[in-house]
Amino acid sequence: MRTVRAVGGLRTALSVARLQRHTIGLVPTMGALHEGHLSLIAGAREQCDVVVVSLFVNPSQFNEGSDLDAYPRREEQDRRLAREAGADLLFAPSVEEVYPVGFATSVEVLGITDRLEGAVRGSAHFRGVTTVVTKLLNMVMPDVAYFGQKDAQQVIVIKRLVEDLNLPVTVEVCPTVREPDGLAMSSRNARLRPEERARALALFRALDAADRLSRGGERSSEAILSCARAAMRPFDVEPEYLALVDPSTLEPLERLDRRALLAIAARIGATRLIDNTILEPSSHTIAISREEARPTGVAA
Ligand code: AMP
């Protein structure tokens, strides 16, 4: 696995693969790689001829300077992990390479970026994400780009960006990888003190409680959300947001009458964590209600 830091070097390194019509997969990351990232790299390895992993802690998507400063940076370890997971090329540019003096352009997706993460972190966050993702896609020109469901809103925003700008790339979404107790893997978990690590389980427990309730047939958002909140109480964690929303528009849903995204964010000490799950009205309950709706004596 080679490491390249400049866009010119990246293009040269990929030129032969492109000439030979080899498929190129890109896994964009901010480093401090964990099993979640490695699952994306493994997915790319399975589906593409050439796998590029980008490692760039993008300053423009951090709304708090302290969060950017505290973001874990471990390039040596990341290089080893990316190589072992099957990456061919590590693209690790400097901030100056990505944002040279005079840089003045940004790419913005409107509407869906105002909700959930956007409402808390401000519009600059997703503008930073969509600008850097557009740049990475233009630099690498991959056939497929891999993103994690862990950042559900990011996936929705990037799919919108790719469709709206006719970017010639397929977006692959990989499932959230969790610790054995359910905590979603995140580079930020490394910052949790032992007592905070225990409390961080509140996010998964909230999602799990809501999931169980909805599988039992509950359809009211209010009931589902209050059950999720109750599951967090023993951990002494308050959600920053906890919302049941339409998975494409991110509009809040009053009832779970279709597929929905349950998204949560919470601060555990100085560390902000997010997680989500997809809830579906269970087929069991649909079968029962169809049965109930059928006029007596009419066969199925
Ligand atoms: P990050 O380095 O946090 O920007 O993440 C890079 C990519 O890895 C994003 O597409 C994330 O959604 C994805 N990712 C992060 N954590 C996980 C996880 N636990 N499971 C699956 N994908 C993840």
GROMACS .gro file of C-alpha atoms and ligand atoms in nm:
model
  323
    1MET     CA    1   0.000   0.000   0.000
    2ARG     CA    2   0.138   0.339  -0.101
    3THR     CA    3   0.076   0.666   0.079
    4VAL     CA    4   0.032   0.977  -0.133
    5ARG     CA    5  -0.015   1.331  -0.006
    6ALA     CA    6  -0.058   1.542  -0.320
    7VAL     CA    7  -0.344   1.541  -0.571
    8GLY     CA    8  -0.093   1.519  -0.859
    9GLY     CA    9   0.066   1.206  -0.708
   10LEU     CA   10  -0.277   1.055  -0.649
   11ARG     CA   11  -0.381   1.108  -1.012
   12THR     CA   12  -0.052   0.958  -1.138
   13ALA     CA   13  -0.089   0.660  -0.906
   14LEU     CA   14  -0.441   0.594  -1.038
   15SER     CA   15  -0.377   0.666  -1.405
   16VAL     CA   16  -0.273   0.311  -1.501
   17ALA     CA   17  -0.574   0.161  -1.322
   18ARG     CA   18  -0.800   0.405  -1.505
   19LEU     CA   19  -0.641   0.326  -1.844
   20GLN     CA   20  -0.694  -0.045  -1.777
   21ARG     CA   21  -1.057   0.030  -1.687
   22HIS     CA   22  -1.010  -0.110  -1.339
   23THR     CA   23  -1.285  -0.014  -1.095
   24ILE     CA   24  -1.180   0.226  -0.821
   25GLY     CA   25  -1.340   0.232  -0.475
   26LEU     CA   26  -1.298   0.524  -0.234
   27VAL     CA   27  -1.343   0.508   0.143
   28PRO     CA   28  -1.332   0.863   0.282
   29THR     CA   29  -1.230   0.877   0.652
   30MET     CA   30  -1.100   1.118   0.911
   31GLY     CA   31  -0.868   0.851   1.049
   32ALA     CA   32  -0.837   0.690   1.393
   33LEU     CA   33  -0.958   0.383   1.207
   34HIS     CA   34  -1.172   0.123   1.383
   35GLU     CA   35  -1.376  -0.181   1.279
   36GLY     CA   36  -1.646   0.045   1.132
   37HIS     CA   37  -1.400   0.199   0.886
   38LEU     CA   38  -1.242  -0.140   0.821
   39SER     CA   39  -1.579  -0.287   0.722
   40LEU     CA   40  -1.608  -0.013   0.455
   41ILE     CA   41  -1.257  -0.094   0.329
   42ALA     CA   42  -1.341  -0.466   0.324
   43GLY     CA   43  -1.657  -0.388   0.124
   44ALA     CA   44  -1.455  -0.186  -0.126
   45ARG     CA   45  -1.192  -0.464  -0.147
   46GLU     CA   46  -1.462  -0.715  -0.234
   47GLN     CA   47  -1.625  -0.502  -0.505
   48CYS     CA   48  -1.344  -0.296  -0.663
   49ASP     CA   49  -1.009  -0.359  -0.833
   50VAL     CA   50  -0.835  -0.066  -0.664
   51VAL     CA   51  -0.915   0.057  -0.312
   52VAL     CA   52  -0.828   0.412  -0.207
   53VAL     CA   53  -0.868   0.518   0.157
   54SER     CA   54  -0.856   0.891   0.223
   55LEU     CA   55  -0.744   1.016   0.561
   56PHE     CA   56  -0.820   1.381   0.619
   57VAL     CA   57  -0.945   1.552   0.933
   58ASN     CA   58  -1.150   1.817   0.760
   59PRO     CA   59  -1.134   2.141   0.963
   60SER     CA   60  -1.429   2.301   0.782
   61GLN     CA   61  -1.682   2.050   0.917
   62PHE     CA   62  -1.594   2.103   1.284
   63ASN     CA   63  -1.810   2.362   1.453
   64GLU     CA   64  -1.606   2.358   1.774
   65GLY     CA   65  -1.231   2.429   1.763
   66SER     CA   66  -1.184   2.218   2.077
   67ASP     CA   67  -1.345   1.917   1.903
   68LEU     CA   68  -1.107   1.957   1.607
   69ASP     CA   69  -0.804   1.986   1.838
   70ALA     CA   70  -0.909   1.683   2.041
   71TYR     CA   71  -0.987   1.469   1.734
   72PRO     CA   72  -0.764   1.157   1.756
   73ARG     CA   73  -0.480   1.144   1.501
   74ARG     CA   74  -0.286   0.818   1.457
   75GLU     CA   75  -0.154   0.801   1.105
   76GLU     CA   76   0.102   0.524   1.163
   77GLN     CA   77  -0.158   0.290   1.310
   78ASP     CA   78  -0.413   0.390   1.043
   79ARG     CA   79  -0.165   0.309   0.769
   80ARG     CA   80  -0.112  -0.042   0.910
   81LEU     CA   81  -0.486  -0.104   0.960
   82ALA     CA   82  -0.578   0.022   0.612
   83ARG     CA   83  -0.308  -0.197   0.455
   84GLU     CA   84  -0.421  -0.505   0.650
   85ALA     CA   85  -0.783  -0.441   0.547
   86GLY     CA   86  -0.678  -0.447   0.181
   87ALA     CA   87  -0.633  -0.083   0.077
   88ASP     CA   88  -0.401  -0.018  -0.219
   89LEU     CA   89  -0.353   0.354  -0.170
   90LEU     CA   90  -0.374   0.583   0.133
   91PHE     CA   91  -0.445   0.941   0.034
   92ALA     CA   92  -0.344   1.160   0.330
   93PRO     CA   93  -0.329   1.523   0.213
   94SER     CA   94  -0.237   1.822   0.428
   95VAL     CA   95  -0.492   2.095   0.501
   96GLU     CA   96  -0.299   2.321   0.256
   97GLU     CA   97  -0.327   2.060  -0.020
   98VAL     CA   98  -0.706   2.047   0.017
   99TYR     CA   99  -0.761   2.416   0.092
  100PRO     CA  100  -0.479   2.610  -0.077
  101VAL     CA  101  -0.445   2.984  -0.026
  102GLY     CA  102  -0.727   3.157  -0.214
  103PHE     CA  103  -0.972   2.867  -0.180
  104ALA     CA  104  -1.318   3.025  -0.212
  105THR     CA  105  -1.572   2.765  -0.329
  106SER     CA  106  -1.823   2.564  -0.133
  107VAL     CA  107  -2.088   2.308  -0.219
  108GLU     CA  108  -2.412   2.314  -0.022
  109VAL     CA  109  -2.716   2.087  -0.006
  110LEU     CA  110  -3.016   2.284   0.117
  111GLY     CA  111  -3.310   2.180   0.336
  112ILE     CA  112  -3.220   1.839   0.475
  113THR     CA  113  -2.897   1.987   0.615
  114ASP     CA  114  -3.098   2.219   0.846
  115ARG     CA  115  -3.235   1.927   1.046
  116LEU     CA  116  -3.090   1.700   1.320
  117GLU     CA  117  -2.710   1.744   1.304
  118GLY     CA  118  -2.746   2.064   1.101
  119ALA     CA  119  -2.983   2.216   1.357
  120VAL     CA  120  -2.733   2.156   1.638
  121ARG     CA  121  -2.401   2.206   1.458
  122GLY     CA  122  -2.505   2.485   1.222
  123SER     CA  123  -2.513   2.498   0.841
  124ALA     CA  124  -2.131   2.518   0.817
  125HIS     CA  125  -2.100   2.155   0.927
  126PHE     CA  126  -2.268   1.992   0.627
  127ARG     CA  127  -2.130   2.260   0.394
  128GLY     CA  128  -1.786   2.143   0.511
  129VAL     CA  129  -1.881   1.778   0.456
  130THR     CA  130  -2.033   1.825   0.110
  131THR     CA  131  -1.749   2.049  -0.006
  132VAL     CA  132  -1.477   1.808   0.102
  133VAL     CA  133  -1.664   1.501  -0.029
  134THR     CA  134  -1.711   1.671  -0.367
  135LYS     CA  135  -1.340   1.752  -0.371
  136LEU     CA  136  -1.240   1.397  -0.274
  137LEU     CA  137  -1.468   1.252  -0.543
  138ASN     CA  138  -1.313   1.487  -0.800
  139MET     CA  139  -0.960   1.405  -0.686
  140VAL     CA  140  -1.000   1.026  -0.683
  141MET     CA  141  -1.279   0.991  -0.943
  142PRO     CA  142  -1.392   0.658  -0.795
  143ASP     CA  143  -1.656   0.430  -0.946
  144VAL     CA  144  -1.792   0.357  -0.599
  145ALA     CA  145  -1.767   0.555  -0.273
  146TYR     CA  146  -1.835   0.387   0.061
  147PHE     CA  147  -2.010   0.550   0.358
  148GLY     CA  148  -2.141   0.418   0.690
  149GLN     CA  149  -2.505   0.409   0.801
  150LYS     CA  150  -2.367   0.521   1.140
  151ASP     CA  151  -2.380   0.876   0.998
  152ALA     CA  152  -2.731   0.840   0.859
  153GLN     CA  153  -2.794   1.205   0.779
  154GLN     CA  154  -2.454   1.234   0.610
  155VAL     CA  155  -2.550   0.943   0.382
  156ILE     CA  156  -2.881   1.111   0.292
  157VAL     CA  157  -2.706   1.442   0.221
  158ILE     CA  158  -2.433   1.278   0.010
  159LYS     CA  159  -2.683   1.079  -0.194
  160ARG     CA  160  -2.869   1.407  -0.262
  161LEU     CA  161  -2.541   1.578  -0.359
  162VAL     CA  162  -2.443   1.296  -0.598
  163GLU     CA  163  -2.786   1.293  -0.761
  164ASP     CA  164  -2.827   1.671  -0.784
  165LEU     CA  165  -2.481   1.733  -0.932
  166ASN     CA  166  -2.486   1.421  -1.154
  167LEU     CA  167  -2.163   1.304  -0.998
  168PRO     CA  168  -2.055   0.983  -1.177
  169VAL     CA  169  -2.021   0.764  -0.868
  170THR     CA  170  -2.222   0.494  -0.696
  171VAL     CA  171  -2.279   0.548  -0.324
  172GLU     CA  172  -2.257   0.228  -0.119
  173VAL     CA  173  -2.389   0.236   0.237
  174CYS     CA  174  -2.248  -0.014   0.488
  175PRO     CA  175  -2.420  -0.116   0.814
  176THR     CA  176  -2.317   0.028   1.151
  177VAL     CA  177  -2.051  -0.179   1.326
  178ARG     CA  178  -2.099  -0.199   1.703
  179GLU     CA  179  -1.903  -0.301   2.011
  180PRO     CA  180  -2.023  -0.627   2.169
  181ASP     CA  181  -2.248  -0.433   2.412
  182GLY     CA  182  -2.407  -0.234   2.128
  183LEU     CA  183  -2.218   0.098   2.137
  184ALA     CA  184  -2.165   0.216   1.779
  185MET     CA  185  -1.795   0.228   1.697
  186SER     CA  186  -1.666   0.583   1.658
  187SER     CA  187  -1.327   0.750   1.656
  188ARG     CA  188  -1.464   0.970   1.936
  189ASN     CA  189  -1.514   0.669   2.167
  190ALA     CA  190  -1.139   0.678   2.232
  191ARG     CA  191  -1.195   1.003   2.423
  192LEU     CA  192  -1.443   0.851   2.670
  193ARG     CA  193  -1.319   0.796   3.027
  194PRO     CA  194  -1.416   0.454   3.174
  195GLU     CA  195  -1.717   0.598   3.359
  196GLU     CA  196  -1.827   0.781   3.040
  197ARG     CA  197  -1.782   0.466   2.831
  198ALA     CA  198  -2.038   0.295   3.055
  199ARG     CA  199  -2.283   0.587   3.021
  200ALA     CA  200  -2.235   0.602   2.641
  201LEU     CA  201  -2.440   0.283   2.616
  202ALA     CA  202  -2.746   0.504   2.675
  203LEU     CA  203  -2.767   0.581   2.301
  204PHE     CA  204  -2.785   0.219   2.191
  205ARG     CA  205  -3.021   0.129   2.477
  206ALA     CA  206  -3.258   0.407   2.368
  207LEU     CA  207  -3.261   0.282   2.007
  208ASP     CA  208  -3.298  -0.079   2.118
  209ALA     CA  209  -3.591  -0.002   2.350
  210ALA     CA  210  -3.767   0.188   2.072
  211ASP     CA  211  -3.700  -0.093   1.828
  212ARG     CA  212  -3.849  -0.353   2.063
  213LEU     CA  213  -4.157  -0.140   2.130
  214SER     CA  214  -4.218  -0.082   1.760
  215ARG     CA  215  -4.174  -0.453   1.686
  216GLY     CA  216  -4.446  -0.516   1.944
  217GLY     CA  217  -4.683  -0.304   1.734
  218GLU     CA  218  -4.655   0.046   1.885
  219ARG     CA  219  -4.712   0.311   1.617
  220SER     CA  220  -4.726   0.637   1.811
  221SER     CA  221  -4.405   0.842   1.780
  222GLU     CA  222  -4.469   0.997   2.117
  223ALA     CA  223  -4.486   0.655   2.284
  224ILE     CA  224  -4.179   0.528   2.098
  225LEU     CA  225  -3.973   0.838   2.180
  226SER     CA  226  -4.073   0.844   2.544
  227CYS     CA  227  -3.982   0.476   2.577
  228ALA     CA  228  -3.640   0.556   2.427
  229ARG     CA  229  -3.591   0.846   2.670
  230ALA     CA  230  -3.688   0.626   2.964
  231ALA     CA  231  -3.421   0.372   2.861
  232MET     CA  232  -3.157   0.649   2.887
  233ARG     CA  233  -3.250   0.760   3.237
  234PRO     CA  234  -3.050   0.497   3.432
  235PHE     CA  235  -2.738   0.623   3.250
  236ASP     CA  236  -2.800   0.985   3.348
  237VAL     CA  237  -2.777   1.091   2.982
  238GLU     CA  238  -3.007   1.346   2.816
  239PRO     CA  239  -3.036   1.333   2.437
  240GLU     CA  240  -2.936   1.645   2.245
  241TYR     CA  241  -3.197   1.529   1.997
  242LEU     CA  242  -3.400   1.212   1.967
  243ALA     CA  243  -3.621   1.210   1.660
  244LEU     CA  244  -3.833   0.973   1.454
  245VAL     CA  245  -3.819   1.108   1.099
  246ASP     CA  246  -3.885   1.026   0.737
  247PRO     CA  247  -3.562   0.867   0.607
  248SER     CA  248  -3.548   1.083   0.292
  249THR     CA  249  -3.685   1.422   0.397
  250LEU     CA  250  -3.594   1.399   0.769
  251GLU     CA  251  -3.939   1.547   0.849
  252PRO     CA  252  -4.065   1.435   1.193
  253LEU     CA  253  -4.323   1.153   1.182
  254GLU     CA  254  -4.624   1.143   1.413
  255ARG     CA  255  -4.682   0.775   1.352
  256LEU     CA  256  -4.466   0.484   1.253
  257ASP     CA  257  -4.682   0.401   0.952
  258ARG     CA  258  -4.385   0.351   0.716
  259ARG     CA  259  -4.009   0.300   0.727
  260ALA     CA  260  -3.855   0.558   0.961
  261LEU     CA  261  -3.518   0.677   1.086
  262LEU     CA  262  -3.476   0.702   1.461
  263ALA     CA  263  -3.177   0.931   1.518
  264ILE     CA  264  -3.010   1.031   1.842
  265ALA     CA  265  -2.726   1.256   1.959
  266ALA     CA  266  -2.600   1.301   2.314
  267ARG     CA  267  -2.306   1.448   2.496
  268ILE     CA  268  -2.122   1.221   2.735
  269GLY     CA  269  -1.893   1.459   2.923
  270ALA     CA  270  -1.698   1.648   2.656
  271THR     CA  271  -1.767   1.388   2.385
  272ARG     CA  272  -2.060   1.417   2.148
  273LEU     CA  273  -2.190   1.087   2.008
  274ILE     CA  274  -2.455   1.005   1.746
  275ASP     CA  275  -2.634   0.684   1.653
  276ASN     CA  276  -2.945   0.574   1.466
  277THR     CA  277  -3.158   0.283   1.361
  278ILE     CA  278  -3.423   0.216   1.101
  279LEU     CA  279  -3.766   0.124   1.235
  280GLU     CA  280  -4.028  -0.047   1.020
  281PRO     CA  281  -4.390  -0.119   1.102
  282SER     CA  282  -4.360  -0.493   1.174
  283SER     CA  283  -4.513  -0.736   0.923
  284HIS     CA  284  -4.671  -0.927   1.213
  285THR     CA  285  -4.877  -0.625   1.311
  286ILE     CA  286  -4.968  -0.546   0.951
  287ALA     CA  287  -5.095  -0.906   0.915
  288ILE     CA  288  -5.306  -0.871   1.229
  289SER     CA  289  -5.457  -0.540   1.126
  290ARG     CA  290  -5.539  -0.677   0.779
  291GLU     CA  291  -5.708  -0.970   0.950
  292GLU     CA  292  -5.905  -0.731   1.170
  293ALA     CA  293  -5.998  -0.511   0.877
  294ARG     CA  294  -6.138  -0.801   0.674
  295PRO     CA  295  -6.520  -0.822   0.678
  296THR     CA  296  -6.640  -1.134   0.864
  297GLY     CA  297  -6.687  -1.437   0.647
  298VAL     CA  298  -6.473  -1.314   0.357
  299ALA     CA  299  -6.186  -1.548   0.280
  300ALA     CA  300  -5.834  -1.412   0.244
  301AMP     P1  301  -1.525   0.926   0.997
  301AMP     O1  302  -1.380   0.890   0.998
  301AMP     O2  303  -1.586   0.926   1.133
  301AMP     O3  304  -1.555   1.048   0.914
  301AMP     O4  305  -1.598   0.808   0.922
  301AMP     C1  306  -1.561   0.768   0.792
  301AMP     C2  307  -1.667   0.675   0.738
  301AMP     O5  308  -1.678   0.561   0.825
  301AMP     C3  309  -1.806   0.741   0.734
  301AMP     O6  310  -1.871   0.703   0.615
  301AMP     C4  311  -1.873   0.683   0.857
  301AMP     O7  312  -2.014   0.677   0.845
  301AMP     C5  313  -1.813   0.544   0.860
  301AMP     N1  314  -1.825   0.490   0.995
  301AMP     C6  315  -1.787   0.548   1.111
  301AMP     N2  316  -1.820   0.469   1.215
  301AMP     C7  317  -1.880   0.359   1.164
  301AMP     C8  318  -1.937   0.241   1.221
  301AMP     N3  319  -1.939   0.221   1.352
  301AMP     N4  320  -1.990   0.148   1.138
  301AMP     C9  321  -1.989   0.168   1.002
  301AMP     N5  322  -1.937   0.277   0.942
  301AMP    C10  323  -1.883   0.372   1.022
   0.00000   0.00000   0.00000
